[in-house]
CSV table of C-alpha atoms in Angstrom, one decimal:
chain,number,residue,atom,x,y,z
A,15,MET,CA,85.8,122.6,119.2
A,16,PHE,CA,82.2,120.9,118.5
A,17,LEU,CA,80.9,122.6,121.5
A,18,ASN,CA,82.2,125.7,120.4
A,19,VAL,CA,81.3,125.7,116.8
A,20,PHE,CA,77.9,123.5,116.9
A,21,GLY,CA,76.9,124.1,120.1
A,22,GLU,CA,76.4,120.4,121.1
A,23,LEU,CA,79.0,117.3,121.5
A,24,PRO,CA,78.9,114.1,119.2
A,25,GLN,CA,77.4,111.1,120.8
A,26,PRO,CA,78.7,108.7,121.7
A,27,LEU,CA,82.1,110.1,122.0
A,28,ILE,CA,84.8,107.7,122.9
A,29,ASP,CA,87.9,108.8,124.6
A,30,THR,CA,90.6,106.4,123.4
A,31,GLN,CA,93.2,107.1,125.9
A,32,ILE,CA,90.3,106.5,128.8
A,33,LEU,CA,89.4,103.0,127.0
A,34,ALA,CA,93.1,102.0,126.7
A,35,ALA,CA,93.4,102.3,130.6
A,36,PHE,CA,90.7,99.9,131.1
A,37,CYS,CA,92.2,97.5,128.9
A,38,GLY,CA,95.5,97.8,131.0
A,39,ARG,CA,97.7,100.3,129.1
A,40,PRO,CA,98.9,103.6,131.3
A,41,MET,CA,97.4,106.7,130.8
A,42,SER,CA,100.4,107.9,128.9
A,43,TRP,CA,99.9,105.7,126.2
A,44,GLY,CA,99.6,107.6,123.2
A,45,PHE,CA,97.1,107.1,120.4
A,46,ALA,CA,100.0,106.4,117.7
A,47,SER,CA,101.2,103.6,120.2
A,48,MET,CA,97.8,102.3,120.2
A,49,VAL,CA,97.1,102.2,116.7
A,50,GLU,CA,100.8,100.9,115.9
A,51,GLU,CA,99.8,98.0,118.3
A,52,TYR,CA,96.5,97.2,117.1
A,53,SER,CA,96.7,97.8,113.6
A,54,GLY,CA,100.2,97.7,112.6
A,55,VAL,CA,99.8,101.1,111.0
A,56,THR,CA,102.6,104.2,112.0
A,57,LEU,CA,101.2,107.6,112.0
A,58,ASP,CA,103.6,110.1,111.2
A,59,LYS,CA,103.4,112.2,114.3
A,60,SER,CA,105.3,115.5,112.7
A,61,GLU,CA,101.9,117.4,112.7
A,62,SER,CA,100.7,116.2,116.4
A,63,ARG,CA,102.5,119.2,118.3
A,64,THR,CA,101.7,121.7,115.7
A,65,ASP,CA,99.3,125.0,116.3
A,66,TRP,CA,95.8,123.1,115.5
A,67,LEU,CA,94.1,126.4,116.6
A,68,ALA,CA,95.6,128.5,113.4
A,69,ARG,CA,93.3,128.8,110.6
A,70,PRO,CA,93.2,127.6,107.8
A,71,LEU,CA,94.7,124.1,108.5
A,72,THR,CA,97.9,123.4,106.5
A,73,GLU,CA,97.3,120.4,104.1
A,74,ARG,CA,99.9,118.3,106.1
A,75,GLN,CA,97.6,118.7,109.3
A,76,CYS,CA,94.6,117.9,107.1
A,77,GLU,CA,96.5,114.6,106.0
A,78,TYR,CA,97.5,113.6,109.7
A,79,ALA,CA,93.7,114.7,111.0
A,80,SER,CA,91.9,112.5,108.3
A,81,GLY,CA,94.6,109.4,108.6
A,82,GLY,CA,93.8,109.4,112.1
A,83,CYS,CA,90.2,109.1,111.7
A,84,LEU,CA,90.6,106.3,109.0
A,85,VAL,CA,92.7,104.4,111.5
A,86,SER,CA,90.6,105.0,114.6
A,87,VAL,CA,87.4,103.9,112.8
A,88,THR,CA,89.2,100.5,111.8
A,89,ASP,CA,90.4,100.0,115.5
A,90,HIS,CA,86.7,101.0,116.8
A,91,ARG,CA,85.6,98.4,114.9
A,92,LYS,CA,88.0,95.7,115.8
A,93,ALA,CA,86.9,96.7,119.5
A,94,TYR,CA,83.3,96.8,119.3
A,95,GLY,CA,81.4,94.0,117.8
A,96,ARG,CA,78.8,94.3,115.0
A,97,ASN,CA,76.1,95.1,117.2
A,98,GLY,CA,78.2,97.9,119.2
A,99,GLY,CA,78.7,95.9,122.3
A,100,LEU,CA,82.3,96.1,123.6
A,101,ARG,CA,84.5,92.7,123.3
A,102,LEU,CA,86.6,92.9,126.3
A,103,ALA,CA,88.6,89.8,125.0
A,104,THR,CA,90.1,92.0,122.3
A,105,CYS,CA,91.8,94.4,125.0
A,106,GLY,CA,95.5,93.5,125.2
A,107,ALA,CA,95.1,90.7,122.5
A,108,GLY,CA,97.1,92.5,120.0
């Protein structure tokens, strides 16, 4: 989406599924499972399979997307040190 709309990709871009695989999780491990294990927050996945290409997004889609972003930032800060370096010791620590 960023490439199509803005002509560039955000940097750095983190694929949480690949990051989780490096921490010993299966590639099928989803974002919601990761969030729940590391933060204790259960995401409402009812909007995860809706049509994200349709515009405008529904209010529920926007709420789902923003909730994921807030939790993602929290998880990112837990996985990375203050200086931005990955602390591999946190992988799988739960």
